[in-house]
Amino acid sequence: MKCDIYTIWETYQKDLKAYIRKRVSNQEDANDILQSVLIKVITYCEKKNNVTYIKAWLYTITQNTIIDYYKKSKQTASHSRLENLEILNQQEYDENIFVWLHNFLDSLPKKYALPLSLSDIKGIPHKKIAEQLGLTVTATKSRIQRARKMLKEKFEECGKVEASEHQLLSYNITKTCCLK
């Protein structure tokens, strides 16, 4: 579909503002975020002028702009606000997959989560992890493998990881119980 900025904005502006207001308490900040979304829409439409799923695209831009707002202002969103961010079918790289990765990692038993985090997130060699945790290298590798399997199962249970056409991965939550 062609990018008709005026029609798109007239159709979705009120819904986007309501979406932002549910996630940002300050009215002025919400207005700034809405303005940033409009600027991003205009910039994209001037360059590419085609969007397949307009609503999902707009909400993706809005969601990412809200996340940028929290990062920039160094405010920490309450857990409940982050839970309310909807993960939509996206056509681009989804930064939120890392948020879900950490949430799901935190839900694993500590004896599995800790070795996996040290290995795959912090990049510490298995031998050093084993020494740090008082385990054998074999036991450490076993726990890391088991944690990877458990994490994969959690992702599969709660949603869908898809390869995106333009970038790396997209993750869509399909079960509301996983938002906790």
Short mmCIF file of N, CA and C in Angstrom, two decimals:
data_model
loop_
_atom_site.label_atom_id
_atom_site.label_comp_id
_atom_site.label_asym_id
_atom_site.label_seq_id
_atom_site.Cartn_x
_atom_site.Cartn_y
_atom_site.Cartn_z
N MET A 1 0.84 -1.18 0.00
CA MET A 1 0.00 0.00 0.00
C MET A 1 0.88 1.24 0.00
N LYS A 2 0.47 2.22 -0.77
CA LYS A 2 1.20 3.48 -0.81
C LYS A 2 1.08 4.20 0.52
N CYS A 3 2.09 4.96 0.83
CA CYS A 3 2.14 5.73 2.08
C CYS A 3 1.43 7.06 1.89
N ASP A 4 0.17 7.13 2.21
CA ASP A 4 -0.57 8.40 2.20
C ASP A 4 -0.56 8.91 3.63
N ILE A 5 0.41 9.75 3.93
CA ILE A 5 0.66 10.19 5.30
C ILE A 5 -0.57 10.84 5.92
N TYR A 6 -1.23 11.70 5.18
CA TYR A 6 -2.38 12.40 5.73
C TYR A 6 -3.48 11.41 6.14
N THR A 7 -3.84 10.50 5.26
CA THR A 7 -4.89 9.52 5.55
C THR A 7 -4.49 8.60 6.70
N ILE A 8 -3.26 8.14 6.68
CA ILE A 8 -2.76 7.26 7.75
C ILE A 8 -2.87 7.98 9.09
N TRP A 9 -2.40 9.21 9.13
CA TRP A 9 -2.37 9.94 10.39
C TRP A 9 -3.78 10.27 10.88
N GLU A 10 -4.66 10.66 9.98
CA GLU A 10 -6.05 10.95 10.36
C GLU A 10 -6.75 9.70 10.89
N THR A 11 -6.45 8.56 10.32
CA THR A 11 -7.09 7.31 10.71
C THR A 11 -6.60 6.79 12.06
N TYR A 12 -5.30 6.89 12.32
CA TYR A 12 -4.72 6.21 13.48
C TYR A 12 -4.22 7.12 14.61
N GLN A 13 -4.20 8.42 14.43
CA GLN A 13 -3.61 9.32 15.41
C GLN A 13 -4.24 9.17 16.80
N LYS A 14 -5.55 9.16 16.90
CA LYS A 14 -6.21 9.07 18.21
C LYS A 14 -5.91 7.74 18.90
N ASP A 15 -5.93 6.65 18.14
CA ASP A 15 -5.63 5.34 18.72
C ASP A 15 -4.19 5.25 19.20
N LEU A 16 -3.29 5.82 18.42
CA LEU A 16 -1.88 5.81 18.82
C LEU A 16 -1.66 6.64 20.08
N LYS A 17 -2.35 7.77 20.15
CA LYS A 17 -2.21 8.61 21.34
C LYS A 17 -2.73 7.88 22.58
N ALA A 18 -3.84 7.18 22.45
CA ALA A 18 -4.39 6.41 23.57
C ALA A 18 -3.43 5.29 23.98
N TYR A 19 -2.84 4.66 22.99
CA TYR A 19 -1.86 3.59 23.23
C TYR A 19 -0.67 4.14 24.03
N ILE A 20 -0.19 5.30 23.63
CA ILE A 20 0.94 5.94 24.32
C ILE A 20 0.55 6.35 25.73
N ARG A 21 -0.62 6.95 25.88
CA ARG A 21 -1.06 7.44 27.20
C ARG A 21 -1.21 6.30 28.22
N LYS A 22 -1.50 5.11 27.76
CA LYS A 22 -1.58 3.96 28.67
C LYS A 22 -0.21 3.58 29.21
N ARG A 23 0.83 3.98 28.51
CA ARG A 23 2.18 3.55 28.85
C ARG A 23 3.08 4.67 29.37
N VAL A 24 2.66 5.92 29.15
CA VAL A 24 3.45 7.07 29.58
C VAL A 24 2.53 7.99 30.38
N SER A 25 2.87 8.24 31.62
CA SER A 25 1.98 9.00 32.49
C SER A 25 1.97 10.50 32.22
N ASN A 26 3.07 11.05 31.77
CA ASN A 26 3.17 12.48 31.55
C ASN A 26 2.57 12.86 30.19
N GLN A 27 1.56 13.75 30.20
CA GLN A 27 0.86 14.17 28.98
C GLN A 27 1.81 14.80 27.96
N GLU A 28 2.72 15.64 28.42
CA GLU A 28 3.66 16.30 27.51
C GLU A 28 4.60 15.30 26.86
N ASP A 29 5.08 14.34 27.64
CA ASP A 29 5.94 13.30 27.08
C ASP A 29 5.18 12.46 26.05
N ALA A 30 3.92 12.18 26.35
CA ALA A 30 3.09 11.41 25.41
C ALA A 30 2.95 12.17 24.10
N ASN A 31 2.74 13.47 24.18
CA ASN A 31 2.63 14.29 22.97
C ASN A 31 3.94 14.30 22.19
N ASP A 32 5.07 14.38 22.91
CA ASP A 32 6.38 14.34 22.26
C ASP A 32 6.60 13.01 21.54
N ILE A 33 6.20 11.94 22.19
CA ILE A 33 6.35 10.62 21.57
C ILE A 33 5.49 10.52 20.32
N LEU A 34 4.25 11.00 20.40
CA LEU A 34 3.36 10.99 19.24
C LEU A 34 3.97 11.79 18.09
N GLN A 35 4.56 12.93 18.41
CA GLN A 35 5.21 13.75 17.38
C GLN A 35 6.40 13.00 16.77
N SER A 36 7.17 12.32 17.61
CA SER A 36 8.30 11.53 17.11
C SER A 36 7.83 10.43 16.17
N VAL A 37 6.71 9.81 16.51
CA VAL A 37 6.14 8.77 15.65
C VAL A 37 5.79 9.37 14.30
N LEU A 38 5.15 10.52 14.31
CA LEU A 38 4.78 11.17 13.05
C LEU A 38 6.02 11.47 12.21
N ILE A 39 7.06 11.97 12.83
CA ILE A 39 8.31 12.27 12.11
C ILE A 39 8.88 10.99 11.49
N LYS A 40 8.86 9.89 12.23
CA LYS A 40 9.37 8.62 11.71
C LYS A 40 8.53 8.13 10.54
N VAL A 41 7.22 8.29 10.64
CA VAL A 41 6.31 7.88 9.56
C VAL A 41 6.61 8.70 8.31
N ILE A 42 6.71 10.01 8.46
CA ILE A 42 6.99 10.89 7.32
C ILE A 42 8.34 10.53 6.69
N THR A 43 9.35 10.34 7.53
CA THR A 43 10.69 10.02 7.03
C THR A 43 10.67 8.72 6.23
N TYR A 44 10.01 7.71 6.77
CA TYR A 44 9.95 6.42 6.08
C TYR A 44 9.19 6.56 4.76
N CYS A 45 8.04 7.21 4.82
CA CYS A 45 7.21 7.33 3.62
C CYS A 45 7.87 8.12 2.51
N GLU A 46 8.71 9.07 2.87
CA GLU A 46 9.43 9.83 1.86
C GLU A 46 10.47 8.98 1.16
N LYS A 47 11.02 8.00 1.87
CA LYS A 47 12.09 7.17 1.30
C LYS A 47 11.54 5.96 0.55
N LYS A 48 10.60 5.24 1.16
CA LYS A 48 10.19 3.95 0.60
C LYS A 48 8.78 3.95 0.03
N ASN A 49 7.87 4.67 0.63
CA ASN A 49 6.50 4.86 0.15
C ASN A 49 5.70 3.59 -0.06
N ASN A 50 5.97 2.55 0.72
CA ASN A 50 5.12 1.36 0.66
C ASN A 50 5.14 0.64 2.01
N VAL A 51 3.98 0.25 2.46
CA VAL A 51 3.84 -0.47 3.73
C VAL A 51 2.78 -1.52 3.52
N THR A 52 3.07 -2.75 3.93
CA THR A 52 2.11 -3.83 3.75
C THR A 52 1.06 -3.84 4.85
N TYR A 53 1.48 -3.80 6.09
CA TYR A 53 0.55 -3.86 7.22
C TYR A 53 0.64 -2.55 8.00
N ILE A 54 -0.17 -1.58 7.60
CA ILE A 54 -0.07 -0.22 8.14
C ILE A 54 -0.25 -0.20 9.65
N LYS A 55 -1.29 -0.82 10.17
CA LYS A 55 -1.57 -0.74 11.60
C LYS A 55 -0.44 -1.36 12.42
N ALA A 56 -0.01 -2.55 12.06
CA ALA A 56 1.10 -3.21 12.77
C ALA A 56 2.36 -2.37 12.67
N TRP A 57 2.60 -1.81 11.51
CA TRP A 57 3.78 -0.96 11.29
C TRP A 57 3.74 0.26 12.21
N LEU A 58 2.59 0.92 12.28
CA LEU A 58 2.45 2.11 13.14
C LEU A 58 2.63 1.77 14.61
N TYR A 59 2.04 0.67 15.05
CA TYR A 59 2.17 0.30 16.46
C TYR A 59 3.59 -0.14 16.78
N THR A 60 4.28 -0.73 15.83
CA THR A 60 5.68 -1.10 16.03
C THR A 60 6.53 0.15 16.21
N ILE A 61 6.31 1.13 15.35
CA ILE A 61 7.05 2.40 15.47
C ILE A 61 6.74 3.04 16.82
N THR A 62 5.48 3.06 17.19
CA THR A 62 5.06 3.67 18.45
C THR A 62 5.67 2.95 19.64
N GLN A 63 5.59 1.64 19.63
CA GLN A 63 6.16 0.84 20.72
C GLN A 63 7.65 1.10 20.86
N ASN A 64 8.38 1.09 19.76
CA ASN A 64 9.82 1.33 19.81
C ASN A 64 10.15 2.76 20.25
N THR A 65 9.31 3.70 19.89
CA THR A 65 9.52 5.09 20.31
C THR A 65 9.31 5.23 21.82
N ILE A 66 8.34 4.51 22.36
CA ILE A 66 8.11 4.52 23.81
C ILE A 66 9.32 3.93 24.53
N ILE A 67 9.82 2.83 24.01
CA ILE A 67 11.00 2.19 24.61
C ILE A 67 12.20 3.15 24.55
N ASP A 68 12.37 3.81 23.42
CA ASP A 68 13.45 4.80 23.29
C ASP A 68 13.28 5.92 24.30
N TYR A 69 12.04 6.33 24.53
CA TYR A 69 11.76 7.38 25.51
C TYR A 69 12.25 6.96 26.89
N TYR A 70 11.94 5.73 27.29
CA TYR A 70 12.38 5.26 28.61
C TYR A 70 13.90 5.13 28.68
N LYS A 71 14.51 4.71 27.58
CA LYS A 71 15.97 4.59 27.56
C LYS A 71 16.61 5.98 27.66
N LYS A 72 16.10 6.92 26.87
CA LYS A 72 16.67 8.27 26.83
C LYS A 72 16.53 8.99 28.16
N SER A 73 15.36 8.94 28.72
CA SER A 73 15.12 9.70 29.94
C SER A 73 15.65 8.98 31.17
N LYS A 74 16.22 7.81 30.95
CA LYS A 74 16.79 6.99 32.02
C LYS A 74 15.77 6.69 33.12
N GLN A 75 14.51 6.67 32.72
CA GLN A 75 13.47 6.28 33.66
C GLN A 75 13.32 4.78 33.55
N THR A 76 12.98 4.17 34.65
CA THR A 76 12.72 2.75 34.59
C THR A 76 11.22 2.55 34.59
N ALA A 77 10.77 1.92 33.55
CA ALA A 77 9.33 1.65 33.45
C ALA A 77 8.99 0.58 34.47
N SER A 78 7.85 0.73 35.06
CA SER A 78 7.44 -0.30 36.01
C SER A 78 7.21 -1.58 35.24
N HIS A 79 7.35 -2.68 35.91
CA HIS A 79 7.20 -3.98 35.25
C HIS A 79 5.83 -4.09 34.59
N SER A 80 4.81 -3.56 35.22
CA SER A 80 3.47 -3.64 34.65
C SER A 80 3.36 -2.85 33.35
N ARG A 81 4.07 -1.74 33.25
CA ARG A 81 4.04 -0.98 32.00
C ARG A 81 4.72 -1.75 30.88
N LEU A 82 5.83 -2.39 31.20
CA LEU A 82 6.50 -3.18 30.17
C LEU A 82 5.63 -4.36 29.76
N GLU A 83 4.89 -4.92 30.70
CA GLU A 83 4.00 -6.03 30.37
C GLU A 83 2.93 -5.60 29.38
N ASN A 84 2.52 -4.35 29.46
CA ASN A 84 1.44 -3.88 28.61
C ASN A 84 1.88 -3.54 27.20
N LEU A 85 3.17 -3.54 26.94
CA LEU A 85 3.62 -3.30 25.57
C LEU A 85 3.24 -4.50 24.72
N GLU A 86 2.49 -4.24 23.70
CA GLU A 86 2.05 -5.33 22.86
C GLU A 86 3.14 -5.67 21.86
N ILE A 87 3.40 -6.94 21.69
CA ILE A 87 4.34 -7.38 20.68
C ILE A 87 3.50 -7.71 19.44
N LEU A 88 3.68 -6.91 18.41
CA LEU A 88 2.86 -7.04 17.22
C LEU A 88 3.63 -7.75 16.11
N ASN A 89 2.90 -8.21 15.11
CA ASN A 89 3.52 -8.80 13.95
C ASN A 89 4.33 -7.71 13.27
N GLN A 90 5.64 -7.86 13.25
CA GLN A 90 6.50 -6.80 12.77
C GLN A 90 7.22 -7.22 11.50
N GLN A 91 7.51 -6.23 10.69
CA GLN A 91 8.23 -6.47 9.46
C GLN A 91 9.70 -6.15 9.60
N GLU A 92 10.12 -5.64 10.77
CA GLU A 92 11.51 -5.27 10.98
C GLU A 92 12.04 -5.93 12.24
N TYR A 93 13.28 -5.72 12.52
CA TYR A 93 13.96 -6.26 13.68
C TYR A 93 13.26 -5.87 14.96
N ASP A 94 13.05 -6.81 15.82
CA ASP A 94 12.32 -6.58 17.07
C ASP A 94 13.29 -6.57 18.24
N GLU A 95 13.59 -5.37 18.75
CA GLU A 95 14.50 -5.24 19.89
C GLU A 95 13.94 -5.91 21.13
N ASN A 96 12.64 -6.05 21.19
CA ASN A 96 12.00 -6.58 22.39
C ASN A 96 12.26 -8.06 22.60
N ILE A 97 12.79 -8.73 21.61
CA ILE A 97 13.10 -10.14 21.80
C ILE A 97 14.09 -10.30 22.95
N PHE A 98 14.95 -9.29 23.15
CA PHE A 98 15.92 -9.36 24.24
C PHE A 98 15.25 -9.14 25.60
N VAL A 99 14.20 -8.33 25.62
CA VAL A 99 13.43 -8.16 26.86
C VAL A 99 12.81 -9.49 27.25
N TRP A 100 12.21 -10.17 26.28
CA TRP A 100 11.57 -11.46 26.57
C TRP A 100 12.62 -12.50 26.92
N LEU A 101 13.76 -12.46 26.27
CA LEU A 101 14.83 -13.40 26.59
C LEU A 101 15.20 -13.29 28.06
N HIS A 102 15.40 -12.08 28.54
CA HIS A 102 15.77 -11.89 29.95
C HIS A 102 14.62 -12.26 30.88
N ASN A 103 13.39 -11.94 30.50
CA ASN A 103 12.24 -12.33 31.33
C ASN A 103 12.14 -13.85 31.44
N PHE A 104 12.30 -14.53 30.33
CA PHE A 104 12.20 -15.99 30.33
C PHE A 104 13.40 -16.61 31.05
N LEU A 105 14.56 -16.02 30.88
CA LEU A 105 15.75 -16.51 31.57
C LEU A 105 15.56 -16.40 33.09
N ASP A 106 14.97 -15.30 33.53
CA ASP A 106 14.69 -15.12 34.96
C ASP A 106 13.69 -16.14 35.49
N SER A 107 12.86 -16.69 34.61
CA SER A 107 11.86 -17.67 35.06
C SER A 107 12.44 -19.09 35.20
N LEU A 108 13.65 -19.31 34.71
CA LEU A 108 14.28 -20.63 34.82
C LEU A 108 14.81 -20.84 36.24
N PRO A 109 14.92 -22.11 36.65
CA PRO A 109 15.57 -22.37 37.95
C PRO A 109 16.99 -21.80 37.93
N LYS A 110 17.40 -21.23 39.05
CA LYS A 110 18.69 -20.53 39.13
C LYS A 110 19.87 -21.43 38.75
N LYS A 111 19.79 -22.72 39.11
CA LYS A 111 20.91 -23.61 38.82
C LYS A 111 21.14 -23.78 37.32
N TYR A 112 20.12 -23.47 36.51
CA TYR A 112 20.27 -23.51 35.06
C TYR A 112 20.48 -22.11 34.48
N ALA A 113 19.75 -21.14 35.00
CA ALA A 113 19.79 -19.78 34.47
C ALA A 113 21.17 -19.14 34.63
N LEU A 114 21.79 -19.34 35.80
CA LEU A 114 23.07 -18.69 36.08
C LEU A 114 24.18 -19.16 35.13
N PRO A 115 24.38 -20.48 34.97
CA PRO A 115 25.44 -20.91 34.02
C PRO A 115 25.18 -20.43 32.59
N LEU A 116 23.90 -20.46 32.17
CA LEU A 116 23.56 -20.01 30.82
C LEU A 116 23.86 -18.52 30.65
N SER A 117 23.47 -17.73 31.62
CA SER A 117 23.71 -16.30 31.57
C SER A 117 25.22 -16.00 31.53
N LEU A 118 25.97 -16.67 32.38
CA LEU A 118 27.42 -16.45 32.41
C LEU A 118 28.07 -16.85 31.08
N SER A 119 27.59 -17.94 30.50
CA SER A 119 28.17 -18.44 29.26
C SER A 119 27.73 -17.64 28.03
N ASP A 120 26.43 -17.58 27.82
CA ASP A 120 25.91 -17.04 26.57
C ASP A 120 25.73 -15.52 26.57
N ILE A 121 25.53 -14.93 27.71
CA ILE A 121 25.34 -13.48 27.75
C ILE A 121 26.64 -12.76 28.10
N LYS A 122 27.34 -13.28 29.12
CA LYS A 122 28.59 -12.62 29.54
C LYS A 122 29.82 -13.16 28.82
N GLY A 123 29.68 -14.31 28.15
CA GLY A 123 30.79 -14.85 27.36
C GLY A 123 31.92 -15.46 28.17
N ILE A 124 31.63 -15.91 29.38
CA ILE A 124 32.65 -16.53 30.22
C ILE A 124 32.84 -17.98 29.79
N PRO A 125 34.09 -18.44 29.68
CA PRO A 125 34.36 -19.84 29.28
C PRO A 125 33.79 -20.84 30.30
N HIS A 126 33.41 -22.00 29.79
CA HIS A 126 32.81 -23.04 30.63
C HIS A 126 33.71 -23.43 31.81
N LYS A 127 34.99 -23.47 31.58
CA LYS A 127 35.92 -23.87 32.65
C LYS A 127 35.86 -22.88 33.82
N LYS A 128 35.83 -21.60 33.51
CA LYS A 128 35.77 -20.58 34.56
C LYS A 128 34.43 -20.60 35.29
N ILE A 129 33.35 -20.85 34.53
CA ILE A 129 32.03 -20.95 35.15
C ILE A 129 32.01 -22.13 36.12
N ALA A 130 32.57 -23.26 35.69
CA ALA A 130 32.61 -24.45 36.54
C ALA A 130 33.36 -24.16 37.84
N GLU A 131 34.49 -23.48 37.74
CA GLU A 131 35.27 -23.13 38.93
C GLU A 131 34.47 -22.19 39.85
N GLN A 132 33.83 -21.21 39.24
CA GLN A 132 33.07 -20.23 40.00
C GLN A 132 31.89 -20.86 40.73
N LEU A 133 31.24 -21.84 40.09
CA LEU A 133 30.05 -22.45 40.68
C LEU A 133 30.36 -23.75 41.45
N GLY A 134 31.61 -24.16 41.44
CA GLY A 134 31.99 -25.38 42.14
C GLY A 134 31.45 -26.63 41.47
N LEU A 135 31.43 -26.62 40.15
CA LEU A 135 30.94 -27.76 39.37
C LEU A 135 32.06 -28.31 38.49
N THR A 136 31.82 -29.50 37.95
CA THR A 136 32.75 -30.00 36.94
C THR A 136 32.41 -29.31 35.62
N VAL A 137 33.35 -29.33 34.69
CA VAL A 137 33.10 -28.73 33.38
C VAL A 137 31.96 -29.47 32.69
N THR A 138 31.91 -30.78 32.83
CA THR A 138 30.84 -31.58 32.23
C THR A 138 29.48 -31.18 32.79
N ALA A 139 29.39 -31.03 34.10
CA ALA A 139 28.13 -30.62 34.73
C ALA A 139 27.72 -29.22 34.28
N THR A 140 28.69 -28.35 34.14
CA THR A 140 28.42 -26.99 33.69
C THR A 140 27.86 -27.00 32.27
N LYS A 141 28.51 -27.73 31.39
CA LYS A 141 28.03 -27.83 30.00
C LYS A 141 26.64 -28.44 29.95
N SER A 142 26.40 -29.43 30.78
CA SER A 142 25.10 -30.08 30.82
C SER A 142 24.01 -29.10 31.26
N ARG A 143 24.30 -28.31 32.29
CA ARG A 143 23.31 -27.33 32.77
C ARG A 143 23.05 -26.25 31.72
N ILE A 144 24.09 -25.83 31.04
CA ILE A 144 23.92 -24.81 29.99
C ILE A 144 23.05 -25.36 28.87
N GLN A 145 23.31 -26.59 28.45
CA GLN A 145 22.50 -27.20 27.40
C GLN A 145 21.05 -27.36 27.84
N ARG A 146 20.85 -27.80 29.09
CA ARG A 146 19.50 -27.97 29.62
C ARG A 146 18.79 -26.61 29.69
N ALA A 147 19.49 -25.57 30.10
CA ALA A 147 18.90 -24.23 30.18
C ALA A 147 18.52 -23.73 28.79
N ARG A 148 19.35 -23.98 27.80
CA ARG A 148 19.03 -23.57 26.42
C ARG A 148 17.75 -24.26 25.96
N LYS A 149 17.66 -25.54 26.27
CA LYS A 149 16.47 -26.30 25.88
C LYS A 149 15.23 -25.74 26.58
N MET A 150 15.34 -25.46 27.88
CA MET A 150 14.21 -24.92 28.64
C MET A 150 13.80 -23.54 28.11
N LEU A 151 14.78 -22.73 27.76
CA LEU A 151 14.51 -21.40 27.23
C LEU A 151 13.81 -21.49 25.88
N LYS A 152 14.28 -22.39 25.05
CA LYS A 152 13.66 -22.60 23.74
C LYS A 152 12.20 -23.04 23.91
N GLU A 153 11.96 -23.96 24.85
CA GLU A 153 10.60 -24.43 25.11
C GLU A 153 9.70 -23.29 25.58
N LYS A 154 10.25 -22.41 26.40
CA LYS A 154 9.48 -21.27 26.92
C LYS A 154 9.11 -20.32 25.77
N PHE A 155 10.05 -20.05 24.88
CA PHE A 155 9.76 -19.21 23.72
C PHE A 155 8.69 -19.86 22.85
N GLU A 156 8.81 -21.16 22.61
CA GLU A 156 7.84 -21.85 21.77
C GLU A 156 6.47 -21.92 22.43
N GLU A 157 6.44 -22.07 23.74
CA GLU A 157 5.18 -22.14 24.49
C GLU A 157 4.44 -20.80 24.46
N CYS A 158 5.17 -19.73 24.58
CA CYS A 158 4.56 -18.41 24.76
C CYS A 158 4.32 -17.63 23.47
N GLY A 159 5.00 -17.95 22.45
CA GLY A 159 4.85 -17.15 21.24
C GLY A 159 5.53 -17.78 20.05
N LYS A 160 5.91 -16.92 19.14
CA LYS A 160 6.45 -17.38 17.88
C LYS A 160 7.65 -16.52 17.50
N VAL A 161 8.79 -17.16 17.27
CA VAL A 161 9.97 -16.46 16.78
C VAL A 161 9.98 -16.65 15.27
N GLU A 162 10.10 -15.55 14.56
CA GLU A 162 10.10 -15.63 13.10
C GLU A 162 11.28 -14.86 12.53
N ALA A 163 11.78 -15.34 11.42
CA ALA A 163 12.80 -14.60 10.70
C ALA A 163 12.10 -13.45 9.99
N SER A 164 12.67 -12.26 10.10
CA SER A 164 12.11 -11.09 9.46
C SER A 164 12.73 -10.92 8.08
N GLU A 165 11.97 -10.39 7.17
CA GLU A 165 12.44 -10.19 5.81
C GLU A 165 13.62 -9.22 5.75
N HIS A 166 13.56 -8.17 6.57
CA HIS A 166 14.56 -7.11 6.49
C HIS A 166 15.74 -7.29 7.43
N GLN A 167 15.51 -7.92 8.59
CA GLN A 167 16.60 -7.99 9.54
C GLN A 167 16.68 -9.36 10.17
N LEU A 168 16.83 -9.42 11.48
CA LEU A 168 17.13 -10.68 12.13
C LEU A 168 15.90 -11.46 12.57
N LEU A 169 15.37 -11.14 13.75
CA LEU A 169 14.28 -11.91 14.32
C LEU A 169 13.15 -11.04 14.81
N SER A 170 11.99 -11.64 14.87
CA SER A 170 10.82 -11.00 15.44
C SER A 170 10.20 -12.00 16.39
N TYR A 171 9.65 -11.52 17.51
CA TYR A 171 9.01 -12.42 18.46
C TYR A 171 7.63 -11.90 18.79
N ASN A 172 6.64 -12.75 18.65
CA ASN A 172 5.27 -12.38 18.92
C ASN A 172 4.73 -13.23 20.06
N ILE A 173 4.29 -12.59 21.13
CA ILE A 173 3.67 -13.29 22.25
C ILE A 173 2.27 -13.71 21.82
N THR A 174 1.94 -14.98 22.02
CA THR A 174 0.61 -15.46 21.66
C THR A 174 -0.20 -15.88 22.88
N LYS A 175 0.42 -15.97 24.05
CA LYS A 175 -0.28 -16.33 25.28
C LYS A 175 -0.13 -15.22 26.31
N THR A 176 -1.25 -14.74 26.81
CA THR A 176 -1.19 -13.64 27.77
C THR A 176 -0.57 -14.07 29.10
N CYS A 177 -0.63 -15.35 29.43
CA CYS A 177 -0.03 -15.81 30.69
C CYS A 177 1.49 -15.61 30.69
N CYS A 178 2.08 -15.47 29.53
CA CYS A 178 3.53 -15.28 29.44
C CYS A 178 3.95 -13.84 29.67
N LEU A 179 2.99 -12.94 29.77
CA LEU A 179 3.31 -11.54 30.01
C LEU A 179 3.63 -11.26 31.46
N LYS A 180 3.50 -12.24 32.32
CA LYS A 180 3.76 -12.05 33.75
C LYS A 180 5.21 -12.21 34.08
#
